[in-house]
Coordinates of C-alpha atoms and ligand atoms in Angstrom, one line a residue:
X1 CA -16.7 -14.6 3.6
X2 CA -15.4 -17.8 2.7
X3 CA -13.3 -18.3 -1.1
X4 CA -12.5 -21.8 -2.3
X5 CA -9.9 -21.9 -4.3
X6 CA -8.8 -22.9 -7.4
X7 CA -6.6 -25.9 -6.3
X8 CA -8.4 -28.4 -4.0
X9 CA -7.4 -31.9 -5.2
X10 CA -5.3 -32.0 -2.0
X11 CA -7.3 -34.7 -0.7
X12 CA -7.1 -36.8 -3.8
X13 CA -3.2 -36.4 -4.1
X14 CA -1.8 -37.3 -1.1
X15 CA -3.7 -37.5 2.6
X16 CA -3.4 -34.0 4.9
X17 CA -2.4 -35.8 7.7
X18 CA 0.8 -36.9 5.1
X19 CA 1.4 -33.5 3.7
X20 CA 1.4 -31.9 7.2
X21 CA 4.2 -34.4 7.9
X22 CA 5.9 -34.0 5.3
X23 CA 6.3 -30.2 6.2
X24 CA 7.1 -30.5 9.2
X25 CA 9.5 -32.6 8.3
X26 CA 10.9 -30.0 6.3
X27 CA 10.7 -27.5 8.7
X28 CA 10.4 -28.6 11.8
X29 CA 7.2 -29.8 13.9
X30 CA 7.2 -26.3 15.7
X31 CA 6.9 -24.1 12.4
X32 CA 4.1 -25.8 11.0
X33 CA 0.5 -24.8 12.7
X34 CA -2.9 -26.0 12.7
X35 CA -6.2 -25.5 14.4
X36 CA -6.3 -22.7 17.3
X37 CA -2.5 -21.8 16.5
X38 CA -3.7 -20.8 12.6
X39 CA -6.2 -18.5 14.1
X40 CA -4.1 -15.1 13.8
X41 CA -3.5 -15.9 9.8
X42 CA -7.8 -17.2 9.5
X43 CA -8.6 -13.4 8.7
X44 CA -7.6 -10.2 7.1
X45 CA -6.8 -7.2 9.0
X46 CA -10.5 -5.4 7.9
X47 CA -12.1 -8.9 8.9
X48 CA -14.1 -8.8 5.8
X49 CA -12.7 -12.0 4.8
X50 CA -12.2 -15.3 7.1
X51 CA -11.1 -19.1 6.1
X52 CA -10.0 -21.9 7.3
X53 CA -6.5 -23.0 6.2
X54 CA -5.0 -26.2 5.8
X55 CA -2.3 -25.0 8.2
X56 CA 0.2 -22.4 8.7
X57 CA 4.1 -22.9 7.8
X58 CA 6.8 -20.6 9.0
X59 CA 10.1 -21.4 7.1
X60 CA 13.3 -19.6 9.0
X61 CA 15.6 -19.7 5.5
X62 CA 15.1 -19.7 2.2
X63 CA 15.8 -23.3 1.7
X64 CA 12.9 -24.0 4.0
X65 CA 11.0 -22.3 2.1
X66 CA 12.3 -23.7 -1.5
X67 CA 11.5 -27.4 0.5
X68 CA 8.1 -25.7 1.2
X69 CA 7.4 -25.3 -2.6
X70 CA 9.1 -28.4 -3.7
X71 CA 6.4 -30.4 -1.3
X72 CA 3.4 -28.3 -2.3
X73 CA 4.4 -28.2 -6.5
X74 CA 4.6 -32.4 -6.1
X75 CA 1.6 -32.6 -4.4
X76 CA -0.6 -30.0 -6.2
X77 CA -1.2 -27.9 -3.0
X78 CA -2.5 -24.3 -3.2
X79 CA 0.1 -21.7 -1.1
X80 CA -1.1 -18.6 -0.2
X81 CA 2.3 -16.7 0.6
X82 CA 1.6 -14.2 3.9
X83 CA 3.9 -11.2 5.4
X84 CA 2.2 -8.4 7.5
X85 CA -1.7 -9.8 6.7
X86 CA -2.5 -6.0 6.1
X87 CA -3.3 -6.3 2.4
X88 CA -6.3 -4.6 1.3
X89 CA -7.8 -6.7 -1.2
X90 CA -8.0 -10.4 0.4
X91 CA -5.1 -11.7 -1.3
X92 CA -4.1 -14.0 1.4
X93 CA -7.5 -15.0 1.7
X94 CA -6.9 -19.4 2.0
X95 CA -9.0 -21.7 2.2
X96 CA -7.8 -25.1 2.3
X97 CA -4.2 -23.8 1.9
X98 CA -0.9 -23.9 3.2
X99 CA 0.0 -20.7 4.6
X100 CA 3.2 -19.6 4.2
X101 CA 4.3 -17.2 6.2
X102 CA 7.7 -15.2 5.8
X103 CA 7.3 -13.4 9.9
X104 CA 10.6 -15.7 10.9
X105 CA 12.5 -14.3 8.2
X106 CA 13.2 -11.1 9.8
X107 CA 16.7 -10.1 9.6
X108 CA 18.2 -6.8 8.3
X109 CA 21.4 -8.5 6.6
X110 CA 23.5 -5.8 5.3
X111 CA 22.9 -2.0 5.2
X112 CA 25.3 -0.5 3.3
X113 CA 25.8 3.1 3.7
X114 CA 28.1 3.6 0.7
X115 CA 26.3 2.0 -1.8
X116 CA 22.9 3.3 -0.4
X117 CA 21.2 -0.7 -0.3
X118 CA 19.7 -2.2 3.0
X119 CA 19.7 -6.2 2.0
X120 CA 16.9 -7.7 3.9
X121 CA 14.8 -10.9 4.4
X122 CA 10.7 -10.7 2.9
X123 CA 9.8 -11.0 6.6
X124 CA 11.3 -7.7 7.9
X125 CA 8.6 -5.0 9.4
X126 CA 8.6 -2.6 7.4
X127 CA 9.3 0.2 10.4
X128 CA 12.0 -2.6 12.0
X129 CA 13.7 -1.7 8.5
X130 CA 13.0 2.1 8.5
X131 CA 14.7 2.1 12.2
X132 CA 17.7 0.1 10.9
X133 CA 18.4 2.6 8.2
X134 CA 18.0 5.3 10.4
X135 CA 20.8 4.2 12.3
X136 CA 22.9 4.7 9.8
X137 CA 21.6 8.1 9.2
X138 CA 20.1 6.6 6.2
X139 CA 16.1 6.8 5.1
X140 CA 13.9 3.7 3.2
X141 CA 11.3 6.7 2.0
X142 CA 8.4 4.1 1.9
X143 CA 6.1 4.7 4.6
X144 CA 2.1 4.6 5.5
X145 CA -0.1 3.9 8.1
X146 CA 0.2 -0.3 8.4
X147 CA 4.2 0.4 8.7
X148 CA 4.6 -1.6 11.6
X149 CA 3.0 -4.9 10.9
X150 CA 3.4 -4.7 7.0
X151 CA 6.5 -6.9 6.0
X152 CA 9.3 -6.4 3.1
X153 CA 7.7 -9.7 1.0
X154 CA 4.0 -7.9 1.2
X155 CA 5.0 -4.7 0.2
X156 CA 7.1 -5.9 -2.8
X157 CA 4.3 -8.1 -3.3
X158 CA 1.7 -5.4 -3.8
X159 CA 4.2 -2.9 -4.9
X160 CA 2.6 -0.4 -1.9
X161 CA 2.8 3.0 -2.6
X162 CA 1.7 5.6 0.9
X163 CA 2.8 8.8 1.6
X164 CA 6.3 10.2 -0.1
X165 CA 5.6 8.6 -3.7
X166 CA 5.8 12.0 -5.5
X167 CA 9.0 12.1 -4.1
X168 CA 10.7 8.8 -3.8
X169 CA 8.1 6.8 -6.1
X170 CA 6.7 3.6 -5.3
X171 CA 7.9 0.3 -4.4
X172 CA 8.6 -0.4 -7.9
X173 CA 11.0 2.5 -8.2
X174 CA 12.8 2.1 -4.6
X175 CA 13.5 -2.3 -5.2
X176 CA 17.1 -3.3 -6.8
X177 CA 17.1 -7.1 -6.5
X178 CA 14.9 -9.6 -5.5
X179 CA 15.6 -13.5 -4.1
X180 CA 12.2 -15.5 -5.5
X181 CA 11.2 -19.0 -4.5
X182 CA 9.4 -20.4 -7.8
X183 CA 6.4 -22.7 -7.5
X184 CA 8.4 -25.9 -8.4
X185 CA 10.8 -25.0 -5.2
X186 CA 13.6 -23.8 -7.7
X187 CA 15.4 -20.2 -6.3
X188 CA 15.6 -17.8 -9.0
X189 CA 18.7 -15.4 -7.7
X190 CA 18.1 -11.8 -8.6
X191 CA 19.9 -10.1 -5.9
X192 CA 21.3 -7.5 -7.9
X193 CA 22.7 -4.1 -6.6
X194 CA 22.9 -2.3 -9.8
X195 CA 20.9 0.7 -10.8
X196 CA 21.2 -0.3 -14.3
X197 CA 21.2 -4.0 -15.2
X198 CA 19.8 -4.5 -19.0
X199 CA 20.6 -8.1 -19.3
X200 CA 17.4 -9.7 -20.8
X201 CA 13.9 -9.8 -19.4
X202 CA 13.2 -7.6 -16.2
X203 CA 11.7 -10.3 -13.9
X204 CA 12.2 -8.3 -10.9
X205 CA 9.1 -6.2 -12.1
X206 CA 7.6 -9.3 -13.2
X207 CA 7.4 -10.1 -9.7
X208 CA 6.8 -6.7 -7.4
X209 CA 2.8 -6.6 -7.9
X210 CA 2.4 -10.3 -8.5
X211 CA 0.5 -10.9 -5.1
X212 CA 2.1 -14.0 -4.0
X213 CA 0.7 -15.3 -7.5
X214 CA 4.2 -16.3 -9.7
X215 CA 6.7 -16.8 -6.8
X216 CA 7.4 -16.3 -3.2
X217 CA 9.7 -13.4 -2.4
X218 CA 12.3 -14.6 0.5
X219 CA 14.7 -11.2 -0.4
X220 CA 15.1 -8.2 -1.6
X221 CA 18.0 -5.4 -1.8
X222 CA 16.4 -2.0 -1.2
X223 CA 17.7 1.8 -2.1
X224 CA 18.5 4.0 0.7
X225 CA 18.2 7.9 0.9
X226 CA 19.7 10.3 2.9
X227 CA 18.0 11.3 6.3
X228 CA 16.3 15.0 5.8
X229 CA 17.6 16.5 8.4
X230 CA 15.0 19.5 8.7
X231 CA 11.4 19.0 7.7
X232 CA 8.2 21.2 7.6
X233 CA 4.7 20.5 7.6
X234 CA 1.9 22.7 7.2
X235 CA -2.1 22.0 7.2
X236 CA -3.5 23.9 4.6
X237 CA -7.5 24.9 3.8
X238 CA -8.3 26.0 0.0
X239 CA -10.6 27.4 -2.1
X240 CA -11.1 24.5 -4.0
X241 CA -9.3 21.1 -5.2
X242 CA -7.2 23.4 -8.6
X243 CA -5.9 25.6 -5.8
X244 CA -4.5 22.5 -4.1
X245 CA -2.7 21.4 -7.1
X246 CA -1.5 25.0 -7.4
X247 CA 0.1 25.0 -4.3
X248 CA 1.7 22.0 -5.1
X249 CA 3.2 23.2 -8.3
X250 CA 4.1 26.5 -6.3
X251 CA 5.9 24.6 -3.5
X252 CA 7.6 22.1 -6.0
X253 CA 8.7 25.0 -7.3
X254 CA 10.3 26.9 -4.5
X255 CA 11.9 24.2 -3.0
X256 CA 13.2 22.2 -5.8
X257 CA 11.2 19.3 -5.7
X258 CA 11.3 18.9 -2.0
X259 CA 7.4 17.7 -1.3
X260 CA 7.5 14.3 0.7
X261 CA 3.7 14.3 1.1
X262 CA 0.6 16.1 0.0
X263 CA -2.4 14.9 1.3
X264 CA -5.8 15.9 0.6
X265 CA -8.7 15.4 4.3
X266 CA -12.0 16.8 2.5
X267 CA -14.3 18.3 5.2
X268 CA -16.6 15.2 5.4
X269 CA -13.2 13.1 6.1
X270 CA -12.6 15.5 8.6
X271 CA -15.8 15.5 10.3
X272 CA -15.6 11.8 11.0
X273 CA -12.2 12.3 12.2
X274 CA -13.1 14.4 14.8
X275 CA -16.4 12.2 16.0
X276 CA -14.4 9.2 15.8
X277 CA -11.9 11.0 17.8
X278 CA -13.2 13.7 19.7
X279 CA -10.3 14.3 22.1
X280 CA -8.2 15.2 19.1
X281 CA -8.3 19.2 18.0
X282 CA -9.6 20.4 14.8
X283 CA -6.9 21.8 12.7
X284 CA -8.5 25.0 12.3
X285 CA -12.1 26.6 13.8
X286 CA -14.0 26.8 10.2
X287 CA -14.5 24.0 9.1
X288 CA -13.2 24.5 5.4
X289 CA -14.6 22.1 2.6
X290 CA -10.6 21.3 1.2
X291 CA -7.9 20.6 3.6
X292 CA -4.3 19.3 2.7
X293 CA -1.2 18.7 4.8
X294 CA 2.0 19.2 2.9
X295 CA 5.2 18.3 4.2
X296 CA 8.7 19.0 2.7
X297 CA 12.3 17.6 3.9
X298 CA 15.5 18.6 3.1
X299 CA 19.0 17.7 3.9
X300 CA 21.0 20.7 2.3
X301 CA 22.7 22.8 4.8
X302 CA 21.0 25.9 3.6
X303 CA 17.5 24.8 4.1
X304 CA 18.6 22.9 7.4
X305 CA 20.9 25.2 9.2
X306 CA 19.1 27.2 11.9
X307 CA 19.7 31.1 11.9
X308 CA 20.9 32.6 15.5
X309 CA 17.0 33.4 16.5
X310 CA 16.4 29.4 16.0
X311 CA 14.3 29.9 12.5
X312 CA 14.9 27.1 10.1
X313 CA 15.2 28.1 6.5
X314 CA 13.1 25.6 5.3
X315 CA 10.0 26.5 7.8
X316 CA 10.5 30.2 6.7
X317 CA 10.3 29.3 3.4
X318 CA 7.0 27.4 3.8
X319 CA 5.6 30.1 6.1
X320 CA 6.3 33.0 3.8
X321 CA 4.7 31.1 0.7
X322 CA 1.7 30.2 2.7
X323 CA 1.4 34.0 3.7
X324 CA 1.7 35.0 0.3
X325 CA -0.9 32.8 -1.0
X326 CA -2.6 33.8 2.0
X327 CA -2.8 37.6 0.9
X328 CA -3.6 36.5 -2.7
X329 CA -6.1 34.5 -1.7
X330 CA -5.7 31.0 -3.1
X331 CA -5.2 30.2 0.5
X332 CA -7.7 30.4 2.8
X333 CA -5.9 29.2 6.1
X334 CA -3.2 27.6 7.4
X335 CA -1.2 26.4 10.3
X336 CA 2.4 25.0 10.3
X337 CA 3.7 22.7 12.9
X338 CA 6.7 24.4 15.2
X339 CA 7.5 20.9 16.5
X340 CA 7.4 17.1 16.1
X341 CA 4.1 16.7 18.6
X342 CA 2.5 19.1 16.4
X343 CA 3.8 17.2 13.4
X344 CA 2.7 14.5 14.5
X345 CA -1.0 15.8 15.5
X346 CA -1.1 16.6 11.5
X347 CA -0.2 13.0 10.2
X348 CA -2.2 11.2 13.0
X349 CA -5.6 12.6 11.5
X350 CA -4.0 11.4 7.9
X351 CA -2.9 8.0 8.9
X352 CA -6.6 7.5 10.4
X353 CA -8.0 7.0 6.9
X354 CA -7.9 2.9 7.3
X355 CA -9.7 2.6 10.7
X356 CA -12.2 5.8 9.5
X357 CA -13.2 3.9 6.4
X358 CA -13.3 0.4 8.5
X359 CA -15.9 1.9 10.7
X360 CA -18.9 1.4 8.9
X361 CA -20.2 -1.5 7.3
X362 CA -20.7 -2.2 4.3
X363 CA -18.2 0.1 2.4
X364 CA -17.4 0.1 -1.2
X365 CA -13.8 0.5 -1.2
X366 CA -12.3 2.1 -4.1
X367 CA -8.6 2.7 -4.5
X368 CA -8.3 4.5 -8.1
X369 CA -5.6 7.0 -9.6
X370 CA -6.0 9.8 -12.2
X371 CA -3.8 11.9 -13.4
X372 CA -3.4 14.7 -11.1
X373 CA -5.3 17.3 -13.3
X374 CA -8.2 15.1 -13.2
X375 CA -9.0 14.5 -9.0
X376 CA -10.9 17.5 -9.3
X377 CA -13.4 16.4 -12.0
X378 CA -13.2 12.7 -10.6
X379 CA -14.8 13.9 -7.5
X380 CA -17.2 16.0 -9.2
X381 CA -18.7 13.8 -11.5
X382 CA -19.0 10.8 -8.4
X383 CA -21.3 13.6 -6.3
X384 CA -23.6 13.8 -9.5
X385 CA -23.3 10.1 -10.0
X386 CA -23.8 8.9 -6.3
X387 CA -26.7 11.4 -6.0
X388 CA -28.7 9.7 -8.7
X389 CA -27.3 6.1 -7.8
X390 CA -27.8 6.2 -4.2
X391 CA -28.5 9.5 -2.2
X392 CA -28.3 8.1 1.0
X393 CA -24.7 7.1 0.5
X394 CA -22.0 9.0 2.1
X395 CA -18.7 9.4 0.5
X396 CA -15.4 9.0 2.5
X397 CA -12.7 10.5 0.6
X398 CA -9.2 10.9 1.1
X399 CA -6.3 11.0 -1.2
X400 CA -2.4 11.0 -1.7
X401 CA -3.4 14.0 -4.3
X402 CA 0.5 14.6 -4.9
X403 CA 0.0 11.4 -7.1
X404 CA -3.5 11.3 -8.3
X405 CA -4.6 8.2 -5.7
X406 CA -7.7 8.6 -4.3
X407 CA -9.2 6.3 -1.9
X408 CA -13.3 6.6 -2.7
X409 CA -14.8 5.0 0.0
X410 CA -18.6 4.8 -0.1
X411 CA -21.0 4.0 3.0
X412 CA -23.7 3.0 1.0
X413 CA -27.3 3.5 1.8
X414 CA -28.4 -0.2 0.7
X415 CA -26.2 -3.5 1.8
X416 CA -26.8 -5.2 -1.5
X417 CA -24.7 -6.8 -2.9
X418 CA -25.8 -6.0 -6.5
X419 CA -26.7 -1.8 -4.7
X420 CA -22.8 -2.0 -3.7
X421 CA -21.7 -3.3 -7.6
X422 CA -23.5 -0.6 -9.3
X423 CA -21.2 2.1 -7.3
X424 CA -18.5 0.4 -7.5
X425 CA -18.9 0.2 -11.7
X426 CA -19.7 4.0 -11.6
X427 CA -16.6 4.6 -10.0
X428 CA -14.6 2.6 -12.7
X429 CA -16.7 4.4 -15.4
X430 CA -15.6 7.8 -14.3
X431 CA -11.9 6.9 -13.4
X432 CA -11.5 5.2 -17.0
X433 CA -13.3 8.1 -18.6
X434 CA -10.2 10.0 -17.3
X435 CA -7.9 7.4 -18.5
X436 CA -7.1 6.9 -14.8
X437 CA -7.0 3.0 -12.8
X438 CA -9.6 0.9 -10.6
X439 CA -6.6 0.2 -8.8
X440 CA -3.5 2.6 -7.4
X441 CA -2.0 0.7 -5.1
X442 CA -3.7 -1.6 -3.0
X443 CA -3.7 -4.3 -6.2
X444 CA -6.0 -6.5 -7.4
X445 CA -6.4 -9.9 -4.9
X446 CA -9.9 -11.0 -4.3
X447 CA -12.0 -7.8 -4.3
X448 CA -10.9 -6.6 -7.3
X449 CA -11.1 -9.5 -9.5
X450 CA -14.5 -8.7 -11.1
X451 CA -13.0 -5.2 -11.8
X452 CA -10.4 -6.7 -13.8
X453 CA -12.7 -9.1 -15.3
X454 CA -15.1 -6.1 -16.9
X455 CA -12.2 -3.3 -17.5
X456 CA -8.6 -4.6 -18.1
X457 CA -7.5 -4.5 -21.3
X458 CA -8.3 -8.4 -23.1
X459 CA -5.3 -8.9 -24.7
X460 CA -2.8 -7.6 -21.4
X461 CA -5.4 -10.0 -19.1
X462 CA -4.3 -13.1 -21.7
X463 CA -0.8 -12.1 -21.5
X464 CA -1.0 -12.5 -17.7
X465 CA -2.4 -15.4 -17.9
X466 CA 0.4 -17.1 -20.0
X467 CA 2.9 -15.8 -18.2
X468 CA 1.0 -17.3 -14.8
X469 CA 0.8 -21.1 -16.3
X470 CA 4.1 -20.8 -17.6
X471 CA 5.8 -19.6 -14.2
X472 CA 3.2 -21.6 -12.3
X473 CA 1.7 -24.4 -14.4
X474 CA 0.2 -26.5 -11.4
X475 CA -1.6 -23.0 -10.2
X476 CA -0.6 -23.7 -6.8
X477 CA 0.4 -19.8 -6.1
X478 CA -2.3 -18.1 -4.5
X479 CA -5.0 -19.3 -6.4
X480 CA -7.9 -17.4 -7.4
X481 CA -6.7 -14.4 -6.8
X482 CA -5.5 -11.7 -9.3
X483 CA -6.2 -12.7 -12.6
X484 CA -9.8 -13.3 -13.6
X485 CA -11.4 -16.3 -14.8
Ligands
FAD501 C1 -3.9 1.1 8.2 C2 -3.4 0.7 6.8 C3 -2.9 1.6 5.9 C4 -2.5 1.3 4.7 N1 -2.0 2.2 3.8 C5 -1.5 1.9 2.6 C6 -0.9 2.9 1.8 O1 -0.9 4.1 2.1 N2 -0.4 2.5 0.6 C7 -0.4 1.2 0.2 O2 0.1 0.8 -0.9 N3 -1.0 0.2 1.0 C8 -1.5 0.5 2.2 N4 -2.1 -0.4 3.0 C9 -2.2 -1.8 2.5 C10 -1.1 -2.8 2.9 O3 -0.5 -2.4 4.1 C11 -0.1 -2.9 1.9 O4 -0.7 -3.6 0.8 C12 1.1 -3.8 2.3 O5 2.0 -3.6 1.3 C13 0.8 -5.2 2.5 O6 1.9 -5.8 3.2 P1 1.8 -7.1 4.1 O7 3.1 -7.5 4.6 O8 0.8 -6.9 5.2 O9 1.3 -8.1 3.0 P2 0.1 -9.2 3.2 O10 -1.2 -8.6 3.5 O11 0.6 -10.3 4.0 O12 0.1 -9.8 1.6 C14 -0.3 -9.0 0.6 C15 -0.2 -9.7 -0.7 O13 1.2 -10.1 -1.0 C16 1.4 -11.5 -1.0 N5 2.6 -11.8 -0.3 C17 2.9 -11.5 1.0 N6 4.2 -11.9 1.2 C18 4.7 -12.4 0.1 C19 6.0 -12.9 -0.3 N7 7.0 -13.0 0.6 N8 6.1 -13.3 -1.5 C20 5.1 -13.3 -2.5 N9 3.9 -12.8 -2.2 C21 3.7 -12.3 -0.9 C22 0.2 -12.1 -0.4 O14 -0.1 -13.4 -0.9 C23 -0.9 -11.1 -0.7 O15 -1.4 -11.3 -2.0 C24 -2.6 -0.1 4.2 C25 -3.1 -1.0 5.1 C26 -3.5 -0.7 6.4 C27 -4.0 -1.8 7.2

């Protein structure tokens, strides 16, 4: 799919033979691409969307990349700013853009273990950082399945939630300062360490979410947590999706708030699992219609500290409460992993959600929340809906339940277009009956800009748009994406 954007008077400003020049010139002939060498940043990682750039910059310091903006502001050229290329809504989608790209921007600058901050470039990987902090015996809780390709600058970008958000929150909640390169080139310094900073206008939220759209993030200080040094994971069949959440509440409970992840695998999700990998075991023989994992850390000695026979408090714990709930009932199986290959058999059918729902095409791709009370009756009243809209369509669900995020992928039976739009508004009719989001975390880019069009509030959409001209009055940032027109 091809997306022209909103800025394309590049021709008629200056010639692109002059501007390409003029970069390199700012940042050397070798970190400015074109033709073949733009290839890898011509596509998005679900190849849904391709285009043909104007060429691909890789600045090594922010200076570089404040020269980047300075050129691109005085000659009216759209920049579509680009980390990991993993984004789920084609918001570095570019066509006739420069591509900035923060990959050379990769160093780990400061972790320090005292103050619990890792400073780091936008360009770090996100699993190069979660390596760096373990070194210290330090955790950055953010994790899901594009961990090592997504960068610091993308996930701040789209303020990326995953797995351990009902623990640690999202990116939102785990940022401290930002460095931001402005549209005009100017550097707006807001490194800060400080867990509470009231002074004026929080423009560090301003920015995590923007999608590349009112500045180009170049740094970032990031919140550290200790390393759990014992950790449990179970899988976990039910009775239905109000026992899940009851086990939730129930192992909240016990442990003190000590869930990393709960993640509900439906039995369709896991069907697929197993015939897209059929070497892989099921988790259990039946195959059970609601299936989570839940996995809770600790660091505390006396969760951690292994009794003479080698049993870990924390296991214990989970095992016993799974056996009680087991004997009541409100459990109808489960199995919990005695070591880190099993562990990781359990998260390897969960991080399989993005290449499961990749493998058919066309999908309808929803990523919605609702309020954790409400997954139960969000799924219900889709099944009604999709049975009268399309009955040949095949849902793909899977969900980070612990917050309310589900991912409602639909395989629809019809390619059209218009066929695909009509699910995709049913979906937003239910969520926003249940006062819930079209969009939980994967934001808003390119595929979600008719969504936002039809159901975001008019007068927040007009206050967006303000604050867009005012931070970006040339619209050179990643235009046409986000905001609708
Ligand atoms: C297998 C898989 C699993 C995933 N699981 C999850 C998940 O569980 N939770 C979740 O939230 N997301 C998930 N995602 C989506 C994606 O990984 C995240 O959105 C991620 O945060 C994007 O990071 P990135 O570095 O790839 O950004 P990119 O794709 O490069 O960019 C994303 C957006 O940010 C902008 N941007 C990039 N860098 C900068 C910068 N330095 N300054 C300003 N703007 C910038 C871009 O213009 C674009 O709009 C998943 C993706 C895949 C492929």
């Amino acid at each position: 799919m091809g997306i022209a954007l909103g800025v394309a008077d590049v021709q008629g400003s200056r010639r692109v033979s002059d501007i390409i020049a003029a970069l390199r010139g700012a940042v050397g002939a070798a970190a400015v691409l074109t033709g073949a060498d733009a290839a890898p940043w011509s596509r998005d990682w679900t190849g849904a969307y391709t285009w043909a750039p104007l060429c691909v910059v890789r600045p090594a310091t922010t200076a570089e990349v404040s020269a980047v903006m300075r050129l691109a502001h005085e000659n009216r050229v759209p920049v579509v700013p680009v980390s990991g290329n993993t984004g789920l809504a084609g918001g570095t989608v570019g066509d006739g853009a420069v591509m900035l790209s923060l990959d050379r921007m990769n160093r780990v600058q400061d972790i320090r273990t005292a103050a619990r901050i890792a400073v780091v470039e936008a360009g770090v990987i996100l699993s190069a950082l979660h390596d760096a902090a373990l070194a210290q015996g330090l955790v950055f809780p953010l994790t899901f399945g594009a961990r090592g390709s997504c960068m610091v600058g993308g996930f701040v970008s789209t303020n990326a939630g995953g797995s351990n958000v009902l623990r640690y929150g999202n990116t939102r909640d785990l940022v401290l300062g930002l460095e931001v390169v402005m549209a005009d080139g100017e550097v707006m310094n807001l490194m800060s360490e400080l867990h509470k900073d009231n002074s004026g206008l929080n423009l560090k939220h301003l920015m995590i979410g923007a999608e590349g759209t009112l500045g180009v993030i170049t740094r970032a200080v990031l919140k550290l947590v200790p390393k759990p040094t014992a950790t449990a994971t179970a899988m976990v069949a039910l009775p239905s999706l109000d026992a899940a959440l009851a086990l939730l509440h129930r192992v909240q409970e016990a442990t003190g708030g000590a869930v990393e992840a709960f993640e509900y695998m439906p039995r369709r999700y896991l069907q697929e699992y197993a015939r897209r990998y059929p070497q892989a075991r099921p988790p259990f023989a039946t195959e059970y219609l609601h299936c989570v994992m839940v996995e809770i850390a600790s660091s505390a000695p006396r969760d951690v500290t292994a009794s003479t026979d080698g049993t870990v408090p924390l296991t214990a714990l989970l095992e016993t409460l799974l056996a009680d709930m087991l004997e009541q009932g409100s459990v109808l199986d489960a199995v919990v992993a005695q070591n880190e290959a099993q562990r990781s058999e359990i998260w390897a059918r969960r991080e399989a959600a993005g290449p499961l729902s990749l493998s058919h095409s066309p999908m309808v791709n929803n990523d919605v929340a609702v309020p954790l009370d409400k997954v139960a009756v969000f799924l219900a009243r889709m099944d009604a809906r999709l049975a009268t809209l399309d009955p040949a369509a095949v849902p793909l669900v899977v969900s980070h339940l612990g917050d309310g995020n589900v991912h409602y992928t639909v395989w629809p039976g019809s390619p059209d277009p218009a066929h695909c739009d009509a699910i995709m508004q049913a979906v937003e009719d239910e969520v926003l009956a249940l006062g819930g989001s079209f969009s939980a975390e994967h934001g808003i880019g390119l595929a979600k800009r008719p969504s936002m069009a039809r159901r975001k509030d008019r007068v927040a959409v007009a206050a967006m748009k303000s604050i867009k001209a005012a931070l970006d009055p040339r619209g050179i940032l990643n235009p046409g994406k986000v905001f609708p027109d």
